Amino acid sequence: MKTVITDALCTFCGCLCDDIMIVVEDNKIIEAKHACILGSAKILGQCRLGAKNIGTHLTIKEPLMRTDKNEDFREVSYDEAIDEAARVLAISKRPLLYGWASASCEVHEKGILLAEELGAIIDNTSSVCHGPTGLAIHEKGMPSATLGQIKNRSDVIVFWGCNPVQAHPRHMSRYSTFSRGFFTEKGRKGRKIISVDVRKTHTSGVADEYVEVQQGSDYLVISALRAILSGNPDVVPDKVGNVTKEQLIKIIDILKSAKFGVIFFGMGLTQSESRYKNIDNAISLVTELNSFTKFVLMPMRGHYNVAGFNQVCTWETGFPTAVDFSRGAPYYNPGETAANDVLYRKEVDAAMIIAADAAAHFPANSVRELAKIPLIQIDPHWNSTTEIANVVIPTAMCGIEAEGTAYRMDGVSLRLRKMIDSNHPTDEEVLLKLIKRVKGIKND
Ligand code: SF4
């Protein structure tokens, strides 16, 4: 029998599209209407693998364990895997709990409880993507809006250091460039689109104005724009970051002419030279634009609930990520307490990676450290981190096999629904058992 689920959420990227129509037959999802190619691949790709039938980007069937990382995995029971994970974490002097981007807020809450119990460092993937955005917001705040406001009101859109055509495929049609809203019934025809990047992208291909910035010069270009905006074009040289003064003046004219403008920015801005100072400067530019018109700024968040972890961690500990519980109270100092900082200093003696693939995205030195220490992975998917793990605990997929809450890139929280049943426990169930067993070991 076929069941149709309407208005389901896609749990791939930070757009969290909530108009997906799912067709389920015999507890299998056979169709995901409206989802883009990335979302469909995740929602429809659910075949589970055993230890001997291993591939990449596919889901794992049974818990796996090995003592020596050069050995093959052997299948074990959930109890055995969770016992071993609890033992490894409980005896660790400097445990690291990292990931959380593709898990629900309810999972994040349990993870923070576990970190507190262990005196661990807990960090999420934002420390290698929009962590610098958080630092800039601490200093300056951020004039922002919801994606709904942007759809209904924006007439000038800047994409800076991001490429939504490939990374957030429905962003332009649902929320920005092509979307039609209450005051934007002309859609694309009523908007000016500017793309700023170090090289041409698919997004710059649909822009009215492409600004090619020399790599590492974003801060200079933003500063030049601010000088022109404040009426001091004479202090700007003929070229800044390889962008001509003429083009910078043209960009400011477009930005000032907006009725409602927005700058969407990505890792091209947060992870290039000057990092959080780029965002700090961009926030100042947007604040100053508000003397002329309405302007907002928004980070293009990657994983579907990377933003959710920052929310939960802030309301639980006071800090958005990179929280160190080793002093008995939350301590936060990115540069000292983020996952790569402690791995770089070779402090970590055991790690748990959940709902993320650290081995695919961390610098080589950090991955080498993770490969040396006992490593626990909690994830439905086989990925690069599995290759260097000792204990692998597969779980139900949030938003497909388990319900929960997630935060869209604009900070709007949405409810994830369970669409099919799973033979696997949820992340929450595994974490609750881990907490109980860690407490038991510590009290022995
Ligand atoms: S844009 Fe993102 S959330 Fe929307 S369907 Fe594609 S992958 Fe899913």
Coordinates of C-alpha atoms and ligand atoms in Angstrom, one line a residue:
M1 CA 0.0 0.0 0.0
K2 CA 1.2 3.5 -0.8
T3 CA 1.1 6.4 1.6
V4 CA 1.7 10.0 0.7
I5 CA 3.2 12.4 3.2
T6 CA 2.8 16.1 2.2
D7 CA 4.8 19.1 3.5
A8 CA 7.7 16.9 4.6
L9 CA 11.1 18.4 5.3
C10 CA 14.2 17.7 3.4
T11 CA 17.1 17.1 5.8
F12 CA 20.0 17.7 3.6
C13 CA 21.0 21.4 3.5
G14 CA 20.2 24.5 5.6
C15 CA 17.3 25.5 3.3
L16 CA 15.3 22.8 5.2
C17 CA 12.7 22.8 2.3
D18 CA 9.3 22.0 3.9
D19 CA 7.2 21.3 0.8
I20 CA 8.5 17.8 0.0
M21 CA 5.9 15.2 -1.0
I22 CA 7.0 11.7 0.1
V23 CA 5.6 8.5 -1.3
V24 CA 6.1 5.5 1.0
E25 CA 5.4 1.9 -0.1
D26 CA 6.1 -1.1 2.2
N27 CA 8.1 1.1 4.6
K28 CA 10.3 2.3 1.7
I29 CA 10.4 5.8 0.3
I30 CA 9.9 5.4 -3.4
E31 CA 9.5 9.1 -4.4
A32 CA 10.5 12.5 -3.0
K33 CA 8.6 15.0 -5.1
H34 CA 10.0 18.6 -5.2
A35 CA 13.3 17.7 -3.6
C36 CA 16.4 18.7 -5.5
I37 CA 19.1 16.2 -6.7
L38 CA 20.9 16.5 -3.3
G39 CA 17.8 16.1 -1.2
S40 CA 16.5 13.2 -3.3
A41 CA 19.8 11.3 -3.1
K42 CA 19.6 11.5 0.7
I43 CA 15.9 10.8 1.1
L44 CA 15.9 7.9 -1.4
G45 CA 19.3 6.4 -0.6
Q46 CA 18.5 4.2 2.3
C47 CA 20.0 0.7 1.6
R48 CA 21.9 -0.5 4.6
L49 CA 25.2 -2.3 4.5
G50 CA 26.7 -5.0 6.6
A51 CA 30.4 -5.2 7.7
K52 CA 31.4 -7.3 4.6
N53 CA 29.5 -5.3 2.1
I54 CA 31.1 -1.9 2.5
G55 CA 30.8 1.1 0.3
T56 CA 30.9 4.9 0.6
H57 CA 28.0 7.2 1.2
L58 CA 25.8 4.3 2.2
T59 CA 24.1 3.4 5.4
I60 CA 25.4 0.9 7.9
K61 CA 23.3 -2.1 9.0
E62 CA 24.8 -3.4 12.3
P63 CA 27.1 -2.0 15.0
L64 CA 30.7 -2.7 14.2
M65 CA 33.8 -3.0 16.4
R66 CA 37.5 -3.6 16.1
T67 CA 40.4 -3.2 18.6
D68 CA 43.1 -2.6 16.0
K69 CA 42.3 -0.1 13.2
N70 CA 44.2 -2.3 10.7
E71 CA 41.8 -5.1 11.4
D72 CA 38.5 -5.7 9.7
F73 CA 35.3 -4.8 11.6
R74 CA 33.3 -7.5 13.3
E75 CA 29.5 -7.1 13.8
V76 CA 28.5 -6.8 17.4
S77 CA 25.3 -6.1 19.4
Y78 CA 24.1 -2.6 20.3
D79 CA 24.7 -3.4 24.0
E80 CA 28.3 -4.5 23.3
A81 CA 29.1 -1.4 21.1
I82 CA 27.5 1.0 23.6
D83 CA 29.3 -0.6 26.6
E84 CA 32.6 -0.3 24.8
A85 CA 31.9 3.4 23.8
A86 CA 31.0 4.2 27.4
R87 CA 34.2 2.5 28.7
V88 CA 36.4 4.4 26.2
L89 CA 34.8 7.8 27.0
A90 CA 34.6 7.2 30.8
I91 CA 38.4 6.4 31.2
S92 CA 39.4 9.2 28.8
K93 CA 41.2 12.2 30.3
R94 CA 40.4 14.6 27.5
P95 CA 37.4 13.3 25.4
L96 CA 36.1 15.2 22.4
L97 CA 32.5 15.0 21.2
Y98 CA 32.3 16.4 17.7
G99 CA 29.8 16.7 14.8
W100 CA 26.0 17.1 15.4
A101 CA 25.3 18.9 12.1
S102 CA 22.9 16.2 10.8
A103 CA 21.1 15.5 14.0
S104 CA 18.0 17.0 15.7
C105 CA 18.1 19.5 18.5
E106 CA 16.8 16.8 20.9
V107 CA 20.0 14.9 20.1
H108 CA 22.2 18.0 20.7
E109 CA 20.6 18.4 24.2
K110 CA 21.6 14.8 25.1
G111 CA 25.1 15.3 23.7
I112 CA 25.6 18.3 25.9
L113 CA 24.5 16.3 28.9
L114 CA 27.0 13.6 28.0
A115 CA 29.8 16.2 27.6
E116 CA 29.0 17.7 31.0
E117 CA 29.1 14.2 32.6
L118 CA 32.4 13.4 31.0
G119 CA 34.0 16.8 31.4
A120 CA 34.5 16.7 27.6
I121 CA 35.0 19.2 24.9
I122 CA 31.9 19.4 22.7
D123 CA 32.1 21.1 19.3
N124 CA 30.1 21.1 16.1
T125 CA 30.9 21.5 12.4
S126 CA 30.4 25.2 12.6
S127 CA 33.9 25.5 13.9
V128 CA 35.1 24.7 10.4
C129 CA 32.3 26.7 8.5
H130 CA 30.4 29.6 10.1
G131 CA 32.2 29.6 13.5
P132 CA 33.8 33.0 12.5
T133 CA 30.2 34.3 11.8
G134 CA 29.4 33.6 15.5
L135 CA 32.5 35.5 16.6
A136 CA 31.5 38.5 14.6
I137 CA 27.9 38.4 15.9
H138 CA 29.3 38.4 19.5
E139 CA 31.0 41.7 18.7
K140 CA 28.5 43.5 16.5
G141 CA 25.1 41.7 16.4
M142 CA 23.6 41.0 13.0
P143 CA 20.8 42.8 11.1
S144 CA 18.9 39.8 9.6
A145 CA 15.5 38.6 8.5
T146 CA 13.6 35.4 7.8
L147 CA 13.8 33.7 4.4
G148 CA 10.1 34.5 4.1
Q149 CA 10.7 38.3 4.5
I150 CA 13.5 38.0 1.8
K151 CA 11.2 36.1 -0.6
N152 CA 8.4 38.7 -0.1
R153 CA 10.5 41.9 -0.1
S154 CA 14.0 41.6 -1.4
D155 CA 14.9 43.4 -4.7
V156 CA 18.7 43.4 -4.4
I157 CA 20.5 40.2 -3.5
V158 CA 24.2 39.7 -3.1
F159 CA 25.8 36.2 -2.9
W160 CA 29.3 36.7 -1.4
G161 CA 31.6 33.7 -1.3
C162 CA 28.8 31.2 -1.8
N163 CA 27.4 29.2 -4.7
P164 CA 23.7 28.2 -3.9
V165 CA 23.1 26.8 -7.4
Q166 CA 25.3 23.9 -6.4
A167 CA 25.3 23.9 -2.6
H168 CA 21.7 24.9 -1.8
P169 CA 19.9 24.1 -5.1
R170 CA 16.4 25.3 -4.2
H171 CA 17.5 28.4 -2.4
M172 CA 17.1 30.6 -5.5
S173 CA 13.7 29.3 -6.5
R174 CA 12.1 29.1 -3.0
Y175 CA 13.6 32.0 -1.1
S176 CA 15.7 34.4 -3.2
T177 CA 16.6 35.1 -6.9
F178 CA 13.6 33.6 -8.7
S179 CA 11.0 33.4 -5.9
R180 CA 7.8 35.5 -6.2
G181 CA 6.2 37.0 -3.1
F182 CA 3.8 39.6 -1.9
F183 CA 5.9 42.6 -2.9
T184 CA 8.0 40.7 -5.4
E185 CA 5.5 39.4 -7.9
K186 CA 7.9 39.9 -10.8
G187 CA 10.3 37.3 -9.4
R188 CA 13.8 37.4 -11.1
K189 CA 12.8 40.3 -13.4
G190 CA 12.2 42.6 -10.3
R191 CA 15.6 41.8 -8.7
K192 CA 19.2 42.8 -9.2
I193 CA 21.6 39.9 -8.4
I194 CA 25.2 40.4 -7.5
S195 CA 27.7 37.6 -7.2
V196 CA 31.1 38.2 -5.4
D197 CA 33.6 35.4 -5.6
V198 CA 37.2 34.5 -6.4
R199 CA 36.2 32.7 -9.6
K200 CA 33.1 32.4 -11.8
T201 CA 30.5 29.9 -10.5
H202 CA 27.1 28.7 -11.6
T203 CA 25.7 31.4 -9.3
S204 CA 27.7 34.2 -11.0
G205 CA 26.3 32.9 -14.3
V206 CA 22.8 34.0 -13.3
A207 CA 23.9 37.3 -11.7
D208 CA 23.5 40.8 -13.2
E209 CA 26.8 41.8 -11.8
Y210 CA 29.8 39.6 -11.2
V211 CA 32.6 40.9 -9.0
E212 CA 35.8 38.9 -9.1
V213 CA 37.8 39.5 -5.9
Q214 CA 41.4 38.5 -5.7
Q215 CA 41.7 35.6 -3.2
G216 CA 42.1 36.9 0.4
S217 CA 41.1 40.5 -0.5
D218 CA 37.4 40.4 0.7
Y219 CA 38.2 42.6 3.8
L220 CA 39.8 45.2 1.6
V221 CA 36.9 45.2 -0.9
I222 CA 34.3 45.6 1.9
S223 CA 36.4 48.4 3.4
A224 CA 36.5 50.2 0.0
L225 CA 32.7 49.8 -0.4
R226 CA 32.2 51.3 3.1
A227 CA 34.5 54.2 2.2
I228 CA 32.4 54.9 -1.0
L229 CA 29.2 54.5 0.9
S230 CA 30.3 57.1 3.5
G231 CA 31.0 59.6 0.8
N232 CA 34.8 59.2 0.6
P233 CA 35.5 57.6 -2.8
D234 CA 38.7 59.7 -3.1
V235 CA 40.5 57.5 -0.5
V236 CA 39.8 54.4 -2.6
P237 CA 42.6 53.5 -5.1
D238 CA 41.9 52.7 -8.7
K239 CA 41.8 48.9 -7.9
V240 CA 41.1 47.1 -4.7
G241 CA 41.5 43.3 -4.5
N242 CA 41.6 43.4 -8.3
V243 CA 38.2 45.1 -8.5
T244 CA 38.1 48.4 -10.2
K245 CA 37.0 51.6 -8.4
E246 CA 34.4 52.1 -11.2
Q247 CA 32.8 48.7 -10.4
L248 CA 32.9 49.3 -6.6
I249 CA 31.0 52.6 -7.2
K250 CA 28.5 50.8 -9.4
I251 CA 27.9 48.2 -6.7
I252 CA 27.3 50.8 -4.0
D253 CA 24.8 52.6 -6.4
I254 CA 22.9 49.2 -6.8
L255 CA 23.0 48.5 -3.0
K256 CA 21.7 52.0 -2.1
S257 CA 18.9 51.8 -4.7
A258 CA 17.5 48.7 -3.0
K259 CA 14.1 48.8 -1.3
F260 CA 15.1 45.7 0.7
G261 CA 18.6 44.2 0.2
V262 CA 20.3 41.1 1.5
I263 CA 23.8 39.8 1.5
F264 CA 24.0 36.0 1.7
F265 CA 27.5 34.9 2.5
G266 CA 29.3 31.5 2.6
M267 CA 32.6 29.9 3.5
G268 CA 34.3 32.0 0.8
L269 CA 34.0 34.8 3.3
T270 CA 34.2 33.0 6.6
Q271 CA 37.2 30.8 5.9
S272 CA 39.3 33.0 3.7
E273 CA 42.0 35.4 4.9
S274 CA 40.8 37.7 7.8
R275 CA 38.0 35.1 8.6
Y276 CA 35.8 36.6 11.3
K277 CA 37.0 40.1 10.6
N278 CA 35.5 39.7 7.1
I279 CA 32.1 39.1 8.6
D280 CA 32.6 41.9 11.2
N281 CA 33.3 44.3 8.3
A282 CA 30.3 43.0 6.3
I283 CA 28.0 43.5 9.3
S284 CA 29.3 47.1 9.5
L285 CA 28.7 47.6 5.8
V286 CA 25.1 46.3 6.2
T287 CA 24.5 48.4 9.3
E288 CA 25.7 51.5 7.4
L289 CA 23.5 50.7 4.4
N290 CA 20.6 50.8 6.8
S291 CA 21.1 54.6 7.0
F292 CA 20.0 54.6 3.3
T293 CA 17.6 51.7 3.0
K294 CA 16.6 48.4 4.5
F295 CA 19.5 45.8 4.3
V296 CA 20.1 42.5 6.0
L297 CA 22.7 39.8 6.1
M298 CA 22.4 36.0 6.3
P299 CA 25.0 33.1 6.5
M300 CA 24.3 30.2 4.1
R301 CA 24.3 27.4 6.6
G302 CA 25.4 24.0 5.1
H303 CA 24.1 20.9 6.9
Y304 CA 20.4 20.9 7.7
N305 CA 20.7 21.5 11.5
V306 CA 24.2 22.9 12.0
A307 CA 22.4 26.1 13.1
G308 CA 20.3 24.1 15.6
F309 CA 23.4 23.0 17.5
N310 CA 24.4 26.6 17.9
Q311 CA 21.0 27.4 19.3
V312 CA 20.8 24.5 21.7
C313 CA 24.4 24.9 22.9
T314 CA 23.8 28.6 23.5
W315 CA 20.7 28.1 25.6
E316 CA 22.3 25.2 27.5
T317 CA 25.8 26.5 28.1
G318 CA 25.8 30.2 27.1
F319 CA 28.1 29.5 24.1
P320 CA 27.4 28.4 20.5
T321 CA 30.0 25.7 20.1
A322 CA 33.6 24.7 21.1
V323 CA 32.6 24.3 24.8
D324 CA 35.1 22.8 27.2
F325 CA 33.6 21.2 30.3
S326 CA 36.9 20.0 31.8
R327 CA 36.9 22.9 34.4
G328 CA 33.4 21.7 35.7
A329 CA 31.7 24.7 34.1
P330 CA 31.3 25.7 30.4
Y331 CA 34.4 27.4 29.0
Y332 CA 34.5 28.8 25.4
N333 CA 37.5 30.2 23.6
P334 CA 37.7 29.2 19.8
G335 CA 41.3 29.1 18.9
E336 CA 41.9 27.1 22.1
T337 CA 38.8 25.0 22.7
A338 CA 37.6 24.0 19.1
A339 CA 38.1 20.5 17.9
N340 CA 41.0 21.3 15.6
D341 CA 42.8 23.3 18.4
V342 CA 42.8 20.4 20.8
L343 CA 43.7 17.9 18.1
Y344 CA 46.5 20.1 16.9
R345 CA 47.9 20.2 20.5
K346 CA 47.5 16.4 20.7
E347 CA 45.5 16.7 23.9
V348 CA 42.6 14.4 22.9
D349 CA 42.9 10.8 24.0
A350 CA 39.4 9.6 22.8
A351 CA 36.8 11.0 20.5
M352 CA 33.2 10.5 19.5
I353 CA 32.1 11.8 16.1
I354 CA 28.3 11.9 15.6
A355 CA 26.3 13.0 12.6
A356 CA 29.3 14.5 10.7
D357 CA 32.3 13.3 8.8
A358 CA 35.4 14.8 10.5
A359 CA 37.8 12.6 8.6
A360 CA 36.6 14.1 5.3
H361 CA 36.7 17.7 6.3
F362 CA 39.4 18.2 9.0
P363 CA 43.0 19.2 8.1
A364 CA 45.3 16.1 7.6
N365 CA 47.1 16.6 11.0
S366 CA 43.8 16.4 12.9
V367 CA 42.7 13.3 10.9
R368 CA 46.0 11.7 11.8
E369 CA 45.4 12.4 15.5
L370 CA 41.9 10.9 15.2
A371 CA 43.3 7.8 13.5
K372 CA 45.7 7.3 16.5
I373 CA 43.2 7.5 19.3
P374 CA 40.1 5.3 20.2
L375 CA 37.4 6.7 18.0
I376 CA 33.6 6.1 18.3
Q377 CA 31.3 6.9 15.4
I378 CA 27.5 7.3 15.7
D379 CA 26.0 7.8 12.3
P380 CA 23.6 6.0 9.9
H381 CA 26.2 6.5 7.1
W382 CA 29.4 4.9 6.1
N383 CA 31.9 7.7 5.5
S384 CA 35.6 8.5 5.8
T385 CA 35.4 8.7 9.6
T386 CA 34.2 5.0 9.7
E387 CA 37.5 4.1 8.1
I388 CA 39.4 5.2 11.2
A389 CA 36.9 4.3 13.9
N390 CA 37.0 1.5 16.5
V391 CA 33.4 1.5 17.4
V392 CA 30.6 2.3 14.9
I393 CA 27.0 2.6 16.1
P394 CA 24.5 3.0 13.3
T395 CA 21.3 4.9 14.1
A396 CA 18.0 5.9 12.6
M397 CA 18.1 8.9 10.3
C398 CA 16.7 12.0 11.8
G399 CA 13.9 13.5 9.7
I400 CA 13.4 10.2 7.8
E401 CA 13.3 7.4 10.5
A402 CA 13.1 9.6 13.6
E403 CA 11.3 12.9 14.5
G404 CA 12.8 16.0 16.0
T405 CA 13.4 19.7 15.7
A406 CA 15.8 21.5 13.3
Y407 CA 16.7 25.2 12.7
R408 CA 16.7 26.6 9.2
M409 CA 19.6 28.9 8.1
D410 CA 17.4 31.9 9.1
G411 CA 16.9 30.7 12.7
V412 CA 13.3 29.4 12.1
S413 CA 12.7 26.1 13.9
L414 CA 10.8 23.4 12.1
R415 CA 9.5 20.0 13.1
L416 CA 11.1 16.9 11.4
R417 CA 8.7 14.0 10.9
K418 CA 9.3 10.3 11.0
M419 CA 8.4 9.0 7.6
I420 CA 9.3 5.3 7.8
D421 CA 10.1 2.8 10.6
S422 CA 13.7 1.8 11.4
N423 CA 15.3 -1.3 12.9
H424 CA 17.9 1.1 14.4
P425 CA 17.7 3.0 17.7
T426 CA 17.6 6.8 17.4
D427 CA 20.6 9.0 18.3
E428 CA 18.8 10.1 21.4
E429 CA 18.3 6.5 22.6
V430 CA 21.9 5.7 22.0
L431 CA 23.1 8.8 23.8
L432 CA 20.7 8.2 26.8
K433 CA 22.2 4.7 27.2
L434 CA 25.7 6.1 26.9
I435 CA 25.0 8.7 29.6
K436 CA 23.6 6.0 31.9
R437 CA 26.5 3.7 31.4
V438 CA 29.1 6.4 31.8
K439 CA 27.5 7.4 35.1
G440 CA 27.6 3.8 36.1
I441 CA 31.3 3.4 35.4
K442 CA 32.2 6.7 37.1
N443 CA 30.2 5.7 40.2
D444 CA 31.8 2.2 40.5
Ligands
SF4_1 S1 17.7 22.8 -1.4 FE1 18.5 21.7 0.4 S2 16.7 21.3 1.7 FE2 15.9 21.9 -0.3 S3 15.5 20.0 -1.3 FE3 17.6 20.6 -1.9 S4 19.0 19.7 -0.4 FE4 16.9 19.6 0.4

